[in-house]
């Protein structure tokens, strides 16, 4: 458990990484991780490493601030420090488990205390994992991946499939009925985004946020143009269109596609 070198090199990378403007587009298809940690340098280190692994990261420094974020829009996983101003991590975890919407939300507790009694207490309020500071960043990243794989296999699966349509995230190939579908990068992200949440209707603004990135300042009609291109590429002849247009609302991946 050596962590100084990891911390130093990561912070240096951070200084010439995201701040230099080369920040990659946020993809709402990536799992969202909430880091609740009042120690600023540790919160920064964790965010940097999580972002480098492709997660979307949100941060809270206080327990009460974290509770607000968790109630508004629960993430896919929480890294929760035990000792926090406002409300303690232990109490937050207990409350998360008591609420239907967050009962199974993966929680990794961080603590400076290492004795067995505290560990048992942490796990008894329902934390999925318990990590003692100082910890190894790569080790924590491995635990994040393992927990997400368990709770949301579809978010980390390398393939998404529906009916005769098959999308491979690793090779960025989309195949329909055995033929390769050639898609531009935006169309690829768009179909990936929709296939991850079959049936759910997304407004044009939500698609812009999720596919183009938070800071995109693009006209909403752009979404229609790309959906049009995507449809044209996906369906040939009388093949069924996997994308539904929902009037006045937006677009969805048809959840009955390949099932009827
Ligand atoms: Ca703390």
PDB file of C-alpha atoms and ligand atoms in Angstrom:
ATOM      1  CA  UNK A   1       0.000   0.000   0.000  1.00  0.00           C
ATOM      2  CA  UNK A   2       2.213   2.745  -1.229  1.00  0.00           C
ATOM      3  CA  UNK A   3       0.410   5.570  -2.338  1.00  0.00           C
ATOM      4  CA  UNK A   4       2.466   8.606  -2.276  1.00  0.00           C
ATOM      5  CA  UNK A   5       3.906   8.005  -5.732  1.00  0.00           C
ATOM      6  CA  UNK A   6       0.506   7.277  -7.214  1.00  0.00           C
ATOM      7  CA  UNK A   7      -0.852  10.417  -5.625  1.00  0.00           C
ATOM      8  CA  UNK A   8       1.942  12.618  -6.825  1.00  0.00           C
ATOM      9  CA  UNK A   9       1.988  11.398 -10.382  1.00  0.00           C
ATOM     10  CA  UNK A  10      -1.780  11.545 -10.610  1.00  0.00           C
ATOM     11  CA  UNK A  11      -1.870  15.082  -9.402  1.00  0.00           C
ATOM     12  CA  UNK A  12       0.751  16.108 -11.870  1.00  0.00           C
ATOM     13  CA  UNK A  13      -1.190  14.431 -14.654  1.00  0.00           C
ATOM     14  CA  UNK A  14      -4.254  16.213 -13.496  1.00  0.00           C
ATOM     15  CA  UNK A  15      -2.500  19.549 -13.834  1.00  0.00           C
ATOM     16  CA  UNK A  16      -1.705  19.031 -17.477  1.00  0.00           C
ATOM     17  CA  UNK A  17      -4.613  16.791 -18.288  1.00  0.00           C
ATOM     18  CA  UNK A  18      -8.186  17.982 -17.946  1.00  0.00           C
ATOM     19  CA  UNK A  19      -7.176  21.577 -17.319  1.00  0.00           C
ATOM     20  CA  UNK A  20      -5.378  21.877 -20.605  1.00  0.00           C
ATOM     21  CA  UNK A  21      -8.646  21.653 -22.475  1.00  0.00           C
ATOM     22  CA  UNK A  22      -8.217  18.136 -23.804  1.00  0.00           C
ATOM     23  CA  UNK A  23     -11.010  16.904 -21.595  1.00  0.00           C
ATOM     24  CA  UNK A  24     -12.937  14.201 -23.314  1.00  0.00           C
ATOM     25  CA  UNK A  25     -16.615  14.491 -23.934  1.00  0.00           C
ATOM     26  CA  UNK A  26     -18.710  13.355 -21.036  1.00  0.00           C
ATOM     27  CA  UNK A  27     -20.784  10.406 -21.981  1.00  0.00           C
ATOM     28  CA  UNK A  28     -23.917   9.875 -19.943  1.00  0.00           C
ATOM     29  CA  UNK A  29     -23.756   6.210 -20.850  1.00  0.00           C
ATOM     30  CA  UNK A  30     -20.785   5.926 -18.494  1.00  0.00           C
ATOM     31  CA  UNK A  31     -21.615   4.885 -14.931  1.00  0.00           C
ATOM     32  CA  UNK A  32     -21.932   7.820 -12.513  1.00  0.00           C
ATOM     33  CA  UNK A  33     -19.930   7.768  -9.320  1.00  0.00           C
ATOM     34  CA  UNK A  34     -20.526  10.124  -6.416  1.00  0.00           C
ATOM     35  CA  UNK A  35     -17.434  10.806  -4.304  1.00  0.00           C
ATOM     36  CA  UNK A  36     -18.328  12.035  -0.824  1.00  0.00           C
ATOM     37  CA  UNK A  37     -15.103  13.138   0.804  1.00  0.00           C
ATOM     38  CA  UNK A  38     -14.257  16.298   2.736  1.00  0.00           C
ATOM     39  CA  UNK A  39     -10.506  15.963   2.262  1.00  0.00           C
ATOM     40  CA  UNK A  40     -10.020  18.017  -0.889  1.00  0.00           C
ATOM     41  CA  UNK A  41      -6.791  16.428  -2.104  1.00  0.00           C
ATOM     42  CA  UNK A  42      -8.171  12.913  -1.765  1.00  0.00           C
ATOM     43  CA  UNK A  43     -11.446  13.875  -3.453  1.00  0.00           C
ATOM     44  CA  UNK A  44      -9.464  15.334  -6.349  1.00  0.00           C
ATOM     45  CA  UNK A  45      -7.246  12.284  -6.649  1.00  0.00           C
ATOM     46  CA  UNK A  46     -10.247   9.957  -6.693  1.00  0.00           C
ATOM     47  CA  UNK A  47     -12.146  12.066  -9.225  1.00  0.00           C
ATOM     48  CA  UNK A  48      -9.152  12.223 -11.486  1.00  0.00           C
ATOM     49  CA  UNK A  49      -8.618   8.471 -11.437  1.00  0.00           C
ATOM     50  CA  UNK A  50     -12.305   7.677 -11.850  1.00  0.00           C
ATOM     51  CA  UNK A  51     -12.602  10.041 -14.803  1.00  0.00           C
ATOM     52  CA  UNK A  52      -9.535   8.480 -16.361  1.00  0.00           C
ATOM     53  CA  UNK A  53     -11.371   5.140 -16.206  1.00  0.00           C
ATOM     54  CA  UNK A  54     -14.310   6.673 -18.041  1.00  0.00           C
ATOM     55  CA  UNK A  55     -16.746   7.239 -15.189  1.00  0.00           C
ATOM     56  CA  UNK A  56     -18.760  10.380 -14.720  1.00  0.00           C
ATOM     57  CA  UNK A  57     -17.856  11.825 -11.363  1.00  0.00           C
ATOM     58  CA  UNK A  58     -19.759  14.066  -9.005  1.00  0.00           C
ATOM     59  CA  UNK A  59     -18.450  15.286  -5.700  1.00  0.00           C
ATOM     60  CA  UNK A  60     -19.821  16.325  -2.339  1.00  0.00           C
ATOM     61  CA  UNK A  61     -17.775  17.592   0.584  1.00  0.00           C
ATOM     62  CA  UNK A  62     -20.430  17.495   3.247  1.00  0.00           C
ATOM     63  CA  UNK A  63     -22.812  14.793   4.368  1.00  0.00           C
ATOM     64  CA  UNK A  64     -25.902  16.954   3.981  1.00  0.00           C
ATOM     65  CA  UNK A  65     -24.818  18.011   0.499  1.00  0.00           C
ATOM     66  CA  UNK A  66     -24.367  14.330  -0.403  1.00  0.00           C
ATOM     67  CA  UNK A  67     -27.851  13.493   0.855  1.00  0.00           C
ATOM     68  CA  UNK A  68     -29.356  16.129  -1.404  1.00  0.00           C
ATOM     69  CA  UNK A  69     -27.527  14.780  -4.443  1.00  0.00           C
ATOM     70  CA  UNK A  70     -28.460  11.220  -3.580  1.00  0.00           C
ATOM     71  CA  UNK A  71     -32.114  12.124  -3.234  1.00  0.00           C
ATOM     72  CA  UNK A  72     -32.272  14.165  -6.444  1.00  0.00           C
ATOM     73  CA  UNK A  73     -30.485  11.847  -8.802  1.00  0.00           C
ATOM     74  CA  UNK A  74     -28.939   8.697  -7.347  1.00  0.00           C
ATOM     75  CA  UNK A  75     -25.638   7.727  -9.013  1.00  0.00           C
ATOM     76  CA  UNK A  76     -24.608   4.176  -9.956  1.00  0.00           C
ATOM     77  CA  UNK A  77     -22.130   3.926  -7.083  1.00  0.00           C
ATOM     78  CA  UNK A  78     -21.084   5.978  -4.045  1.00  0.00           C
ATOM     79  CA  UNK A  79     -17.650   6.263  -2.491  1.00  0.00           C
ATOM     80  CA  UNK A  80     -18.494   7.464   0.975  1.00  0.00           C
ATOM     81  CA  UNK A  81     -16.124   8.771   3.608  1.00  0.00           C
ATOM     82  CA  UNK A  82     -17.065   7.824   7.153  1.00  0.00           C
ATOM     83  CA  UNK A  83     -16.185  11.080   8.926  1.00  0.00           C
ATOM     84  CA  UNK A  84     -17.893  14.002   7.245  1.00  0.00           C
ATOM     85  CA  UNK A  85     -19.157  17.405   8.280  1.00  0.00           C
ATOM     86  CA  UNK A  86     -22.951  17.624   8.330  1.00  0.00           C
ATOM     87  CA  UNK A  87     -24.129  14.023   8.362  1.00  0.00           C
ATOM     88  CA  UNK A  88     -21.733  11.087   8.897  1.00  0.00           C
ATOM     89  CA  UNK A  89     -21.059   8.546   6.183  1.00  0.00           C
ATOM     90  CA  UNK A  90     -22.396   5.833   8.454  1.00  0.00           C
ATOM     91  CA  UNK A  91     -25.709   7.641   8.840  1.00  0.00           C
ATOM     92  CA  UNK A  92     -25.936   8.363   5.102  1.00  0.00           C
ATOM     93  CA  UNK A  93     -25.423   4.683   4.369  1.00  0.00           C
ATOM     94  CA  UNK A  94     -28.088   3.686   6.855  1.00  0.00           C
ATOM     95  CA  UNK A  95     -30.565   6.116   5.267  1.00  0.00           C
ATOM     96  CA  UNK A  96     -29.714   4.957   1.737  1.00  0.00           C
ATOM     97  CA  UNK A  97     -30.550   1.397   2.709  1.00  0.00           C
ATOM     98  CA  UNK A  98     -33.842   2.456   4.256  1.00  0.00           C
ATOM     99  CA  UNK A  99     -35.095   4.046   1.021  1.00  0.00           C
ATOM    100  CA  UNK A 100     -36.570   1.936  -1.746  1.00  0.00           C
ATOM    101  CA  UNK A 101     -34.836   3.873  -4.551  1.00  0.00           C
ATOM    102  CA  UNK A 102     -31.359   3.447  -3.081  1.00  0.00           C
ATOM    103  CA  UNK A 103     -31.691   0.160  -1.214  1.00  0.00           C
ATOM    104  CA  UNK A 104     -29.301  -1.649  -3.531  1.00  0.00           C
ATOM    105  CA  UNK A 105     -27.089   1.288  -4.554  1.00  0.00           C
ATOM    106  CA  UNK A 106     -23.462   0.105  -4.312  1.00  0.00           C
ATOM    107  CA  UNK A 107     -21.602   1.867  -1.488  1.00  0.00           C
ATOM    108  CA  UNK A 108     -17.884   1.764  -0.743  1.00  0.00           C
ATOM    109  CA  UNK A 109     -17.091   3.231   2.679  1.00  0.00           C
ATOM    110  CA  UNK A 110     -13.748   4.926   3.295  1.00  0.00           C
ATOM    111  CA  UNK A 111     -12.356   5.257   6.734  1.00  0.00           C
ATOM    112  CA  UNK A 112      -9.223   6.182   8.581  1.00  0.00           C
ATOM    113  CA  UNK A 113     -10.091   3.751  11.312  1.00  0.00           C
ATOM    114  CA  UNK A 114      -8.958   0.239  10.741  1.00  0.00           C
ATOM    115  CA  UNK A 115     -10.074  -1.827  13.625  1.00  0.00           C
ATOM    116  CA  UNK A 116     -12.298  -4.790  13.098  1.00  0.00           C
ATOM    117  CA  UNK A 117     -15.150  -3.365  15.167  1.00  0.00           C
ATOM    118  CA  UNK A 118     -15.523  -0.354  12.857  1.00  0.00           C
ATOM    119  CA  UNK A 119     -15.397  -2.556   9.825  1.00  0.00           C
ATOM    120  CA  UNK A 120     -18.203  -4.678  11.158  1.00  0.00           C
ATOM    121  CA  UNK A 121     -20.227  -1.555  11.931  1.00  0.00           C
ATOM    122  CA  UNK A 122     -19.657  -0.229   8.413  1.00  0.00           C
ATOM    123  CA  UNK A 123     -20.770  -3.445   6.828  1.00  0.00           C
ATOM    124  CA  UNK A 124     -23.676  -3.826   9.228  1.00  0.00           C
ATOM    125  CA  UNK A 125     -25.280  -0.578   8.035  1.00  0.00           C
ATOM    126  CA  UNK A 126     -25.158  -2.021   4.546  1.00  0.00           C
ATOM    127  CA  UNK A 127     -21.937  -0.815   2.900  1.00  0.00           C
ATOM    128  CA  UNK A 128     -20.936  -3.217   0.116  1.00  0.00           C
ATOM    129  CA  UNK A 129     -17.272  -2.704   0.669  1.00  0.00           C
ATOM    130  CA  UNK A 130     -15.066  -1.048   3.236  1.00  0.00           C
ATOM    131  CA  UNK A 131     -11.664   0.484   2.518  1.00  0.00           C
ATOM    132  CA  UNK A 132      -9.191   1.737   5.105  1.00  0.00           C
ATOM    133  CA  UNK A 133      -7.099   4.855   4.455  1.00  0.00           C
ATOM    134  CA  UNK A 134      -4.451   5.100   3.210  1.00  0.00           C
ATOM    135  CA  UNK A 135      -5.463   2.779   0.414  1.00  0.00           C
ATOM    136  CA  UNK A 136      -4.092   1.954  -2.988  1.00  0.00           C
ATOM    137  CA  UNK A 137      -5.875   3.847  -5.749  1.00  0.00           C
ATOM    138  CA  UNK A 138      -5.649   0.984  -8.292  1.00  0.00           C
ATOM    139  CA  UNK A 139      -7.069  -1.344  -5.635  1.00  0.00           C
ATOM    140  CA  UNK A 140     -10.000   0.978  -5.033  1.00  0.00           C
ATOM    141  CA  UNK A 141     -10.599   1.262  -8.805  1.00  0.00           C
ATOM    142  CA  UNK A 142     -10.689  -2.532  -9.018  1.00  0.00           C
ATOM    143  CA  UNK A 143     -13.310  -2.640  -6.276  1.00  0.00           C
ATOM    144  CA  UNK A 144     -15.390   0.009  -8.048  1.00  0.00           C
ATOM    145  CA  UNK A 145     -15.324  -2.057 -11.243  1.00  0.00           C
ATOM    146  CA  UNK A 146     -16.175  -5.256  -9.408  1.00  0.00           C
ATOM    147  CA  UNK A 147     -19.142  -3.688  -7.632  1.00  0.00           C
ATOM    148  CA  UNK A 148     -20.507  -2.084 -10.778  1.00  0.00           C
ATOM    149  CA  UNK A 149     -20.144  -5.327 -12.680  1.00  0.00           C
ATOM    150  CA  UNK A 150     -22.201  -7.030 -10.028  1.00  0.00           C
ATOM    151  CA  UNK A 151     -24.904  -4.390  -9.750  1.00  0.00           C
ATOM    152  CA  UNK A 152     -25.162  -3.162 -13.336  1.00  0.00           C
ATOM    153  CA  UNK A 153     -23.778  -5.770 -15.664  1.00  0.00           C
ATOM    154  CA  UNK A 154     -25.329  -3.987 -18.645  1.00  0.00           C
ATOM    155  CA  UNK A 155     -23.305  -0.865 -17.904  1.00  0.00           C
ATOM    156  CA  UNK A 156     -19.982  -2.614 -18.125  1.00  0.00           C
ATOM    157  CA  UNK A 157     -20.814  -5.377 -20.555  1.00  0.00           C
ATOM    158  CA  UNK A 158     -18.769  -5.146 -23.704  1.00  0.00           C
ATOM    159  CA  UNK A 159     -21.705  -6.180 -25.877  1.00  0.00           C
ATOM    160  CA  UNK A 160     -25.236  -4.895 -26.129  1.00  0.00           C
ATOM    161  CA  UNK A 161     -27.651  -6.989 -28.118  1.00  0.00           C
ATOM    162  CA  UNK A 162     -31.316  -6.762 -29.094  1.00  0.00           C
ATOM    163  CA  UNK A 163     -32.931  -8.927 -31.744  1.00  0.00           C
ATOM    164  CA  UNK A 164     -30.657  -9.108 -34.777  1.00  0.00           C
ATOM    165  CA  UNK A 165     -28.709  -6.044 -33.660  1.00  0.00           C
ATOM    166  CA  UNK A 166     -25.407  -6.409 -31.870  1.00  0.00           C
ATOM    167  CA  UNK A 167     -23.157  -3.625 -30.608  1.00  0.00           C
ATOM    168  CA  UNK A 168     -19.632  -4.232 -29.388  1.00  0.00           C
ATOM    169  CA  UNK A 169     -18.235  -1.466 -27.216  1.00  0.00           C
ATOM    170  CA  UNK A 170     -14.688  -2.686 -27.361  1.00  0.00           C
ATOM    171  CA  UNK A 171     -14.381  -2.851 -31.116  1.00  0.00           C
ATOM    172  CA  UNK A 172     -17.028  -0.155 -31.791  1.00  0.00           C
ATOM    173  CA  UNK A 173     -18.634  -2.476 -34.293  1.00  0.00           C
ATOM    174  CA  UNK A 174     -22.332  -2.703 -34.884  1.00  0.00           C
ATOM    175  CA  UNK A 175     -23.686  -5.713 -36.719  1.00  0.00           C
ATOM    176  CA  UNK A 176     -27.242  -6.282 -37.884  1.00  0.00           C
ATOM    177  CA  UNK A 177     -28.358  -9.615 -39.167  1.00  0.00           C
ATOM    178  CA  UNK A 178     -24.734 -10.504 -39.888  1.00  0.00           C
ATOM    179  CA  UNK A 179     -23.830  -7.360 -41.830  1.00  0.00           C
ATOM    180  CA  UNK A 180     -21.574  -4.588 -40.621  1.00  0.00           C
ATOM    181  CA  UNK A 181     -23.277  -1.285 -39.988  1.00  0.00           C
ATOM    182  CA  UNK A 182     -21.000   1.652 -40.600  1.00  0.00           C
ATOM    183  CA  UNK A 183     -21.679   4.478 -38.202  1.00  0.00           C
ATOM    184  CA  UNK A 184     -20.026   7.792 -37.515  1.00  0.00           C
ATOM    185  CA  UNK A 185     -18.838   8.353 -33.925  1.00  0.00           C
ATOM    186  CA  UNK A 186     -21.923  10.353 -32.977  1.00  0.00           C
ATOM    187  CA  UNK A 187     -24.322   7.777 -34.375  1.00  0.00           C
ATOM    188  CA  UNK A 188     -22.394   5.072 -32.531  1.00  0.00           C
ATOM    189  CA  UNK A 189     -22.704   6.898 -29.197  1.00  0.00           C
ATOM    190  CA  UNK A 190     -26.345   7.590 -29.893  1.00  0.00           C
ATOM    191  CA  UNK A 191     -27.302   3.953 -30.516  1.00  0.00           C
ATOM    192  CA  UNK A 192     -25.166   2.846 -27.572  1.00  0.00           C
ATOM    193  CA  UNK A 193     -26.883   5.366 -25.314  1.00  0.00           C
ATOM    194  CA  UNK A 194     -30.366   4.310 -26.417  1.00  0.00           C
ATOM    195  CA  UNK A 195     -29.656   0.564 -26.338  1.00  0.00           C
ATOM    196  CA  UNK A 196     -28.434   0.795 -22.785  1.00  0.00           C
ATOM    197  CA  UNK A 197     -31.838   1.909 -21.636  1.00  0.00           C
ATOM    198  CA  UNK A 198     -34.394   0.169 -23.823  1.00  0.00           C
ATOM    199  CA  UNK A 199     -37.849   1.678 -23.656  1.00  0.00           C
ATOM    200  CA  UNK A 200     -36.820   4.855 -21.941  1.00  0.00           C
ATOM    201  CA  UNK A 201     -37.760   8.010 -23.829  1.00  0.00           C
ATOM    202  CA  UNK A 202     -35.142  10.746 -24.016  1.00  0.00           C
ATOM    203  CA  UNK A 203     -35.851  14.337 -24.945  1.00  0.00           C
ATOM    204  CA  UNK A 204     -33.579  16.023 -27.467  1.00  0.00           C
ATOM    205  CA  UNK A 205     -31.993  18.018 -24.638  1.00  0.00           C
ATOM    206  CA  UNK A 206     -31.255  14.828 -22.692  1.00  0.00           C
ATOM    207  CA  UNK A 207     -29.707  13.252 -25.753  1.00  0.00           C
ATOM    208  CA  UNK A 208     -27.564  16.321 -26.314  1.00  0.00           C
ATOM    209  CA  UNK A 209     -26.323  16.094 -22.726  1.00  0.00           C
ATOM    210  CA  UNK A 210     -25.806  12.377 -22.832  1.00  0.00           C
ATOM    211  CA  UNK A 211     -24.380  11.859 -26.292  1.00  0.00           C
ATOM    212  CA  UNK A 212     -22.746  15.142 -27.218  1.00  0.00           C
ATOM    213  CA  UNK A 213     -21.656  16.117 -23.703  1.00  0.00           C
ATOM    214  CA  UNK A 214     -22.709  18.561 -21.048  1.00  0.00           C
ATOM    215  CA  UNK A 215     -21.132  21.592 -22.573  1.00  0.00           C
ATOM    216  CA  UNK A 216     -22.375  21.057 -26.100  1.00  0.00           C
ATOM    217  CA  UNK A 217     -24.103  24.109 -27.473  1.00  0.00           C
ATOM    218  CA  UNK A 218     -25.816  22.550 -30.395  1.00  0.00           C
ATOM    219  CA  UNK A 219     -29.230  23.120 -31.837  1.00  0.00           C
ATOM    220  CA  UNK A 220     -31.720  20.424 -30.805  1.00  0.00           C
ATOM    221  CA  UNK A 221     -32.527  19.771 -34.450  1.00  0.00           C
ATOM    222  CA  UNK A 222     -29.051  18.301 -34.750  1.00  0.00           C
ATOM    223  CA  UNK A 223     -30.385  15.356 -32.760  1.00  0.00           C
ATOM    224  CA  UNK A 224     -33.036  14.720 -35.423  1.00  0.00           C
ATOM    225  CA  UNK A 225     -30.423  14.816 -38.158  1.00  0.00           C
ATOM    226  CA  UNK A 226     -28.272  12.212 -36.420  1.00  0.00           C
ATOM    227  CA  UNK A 227     -31.232  10.005 -35.528  1.00  0.00           C
ATOM    228  CA  UNK A 228     -32.187  10.140 -39.203  1.00  0.00           C
ATOM    229  CA  UNK A 229     -28.708   9.042 -40.257  1.00  0.00           C
ATOM    230  CA  UNK A 230     -28.656   6.324 -37.655  1.00  0.00           C
ATOM    231  CA  UNK A 231     -31.993   4.942 -38.834  1.00  0.00           C
ATOM    232  CA  UNK A 232     -30.887   4.963 -42.422  1.00  0.00           C
ATOM    233  CA  UNK A 233     -27.745   3.020 -41.542  1.00  0.00           C
ATOM    234  CA  UNK A 234     -29.514   0.504 -39.309  1.00  0.00           C
ATOM    235  CA  UNK A 235     -32.471  -0.581 -41.395  1.00  0.00           C
ATOM    236  CA  UNK A 236     -32.434  -1.903 -44.890  1.00  0.00           C
ATOM    237  CA  UNK A 237     -35.515  -2.570 -47.002  1.00  0.00           C
ATOM    238  CA  UNK A 238     -38.355  -3.753 -44.796  1.00  0.00           C
ATOM    239  CA  UNK A 239     -36.275  -4.311 -41.700  1.00  0.00           C
ATOM    240  CA  UNK A 240     -37.858  -3.046 -38.563  1.00  0.00           C
ATOM    241  CA  UNK A 241     -36.770   0.338 -37.176  1.00  0.00           C
ATOM    242  CA  UNK A 242     -35.413  -0.200 -33.633  1.00  0.00           C
ATOM    243  CA  UNK A 243     -35.837   3.479 -32.731  1.00  0.00           C
ATOM    244  CA  UNK A 244     -39.166   4.899 -31.690  1.00  0.00           C
ATOM    245  CA  UNK A 245     -40.076   8.533 -32.178  1.00  0.00           C
ATOM    246  CA  UNK A 246     -42.318   9.672 -29.371  1.00  0.00           C
ATOM    247  CA  UNK A 247     -44.220  12.745 -30.455  1.00  0.00           C
ATOM    248  CA  UNK A 248     -43.576  15.769 -28.334  1.00  0.00           C
ATOM    249  CA  UNK A 249     -41.198  13.794 -26.111  1.00  0.00           C
ATOM    250  CA  UNK A 250     -38.189  12.469 -27.989  1.00  0.00           C
ATOM    251  CA  UNK A 251     -36.681   9.136 -28.914  1.00  0.00           C
ATOM    252  CA  UNK A 252     -36.337   5.681 -27.408  1.00  0.00           C
ATOM    253  CA  UNK A 253     -34.870   2.326 -28.284  1.00  0.00           C
ATOM    254  CA  UNK A 254     -37.938   0.156 -28.892  1.00  0.00           C
ATOM    255  CA  UNK A 255     -37.976  -2.300 -25.971  1.00  0.00           C
ATOM    256  CA  UNK A 256     -40.077  -4.734 -28.016  1.00  0.00           C
ATOM    257  CA  UNK A 257     -37.432  -4.841 -30.761  1.00  0.00           C
ATOM    258  CA  UNK A 258     -36.409  -8.423 -31.394  1.00  0.00           C
ATOM    259  CA  UNK A 259     -39.090  -9.685 -29.021  1.00  0.00           C
ATOM    260  CA  UNK A 260     -42.165  -9.593 -31.236  1.00  0.00           C
TER     261      UNK A 260
HETATM  262 CA1  LIG B   1     -13.301  12.838   6.370  1.00  0.00          CA
END
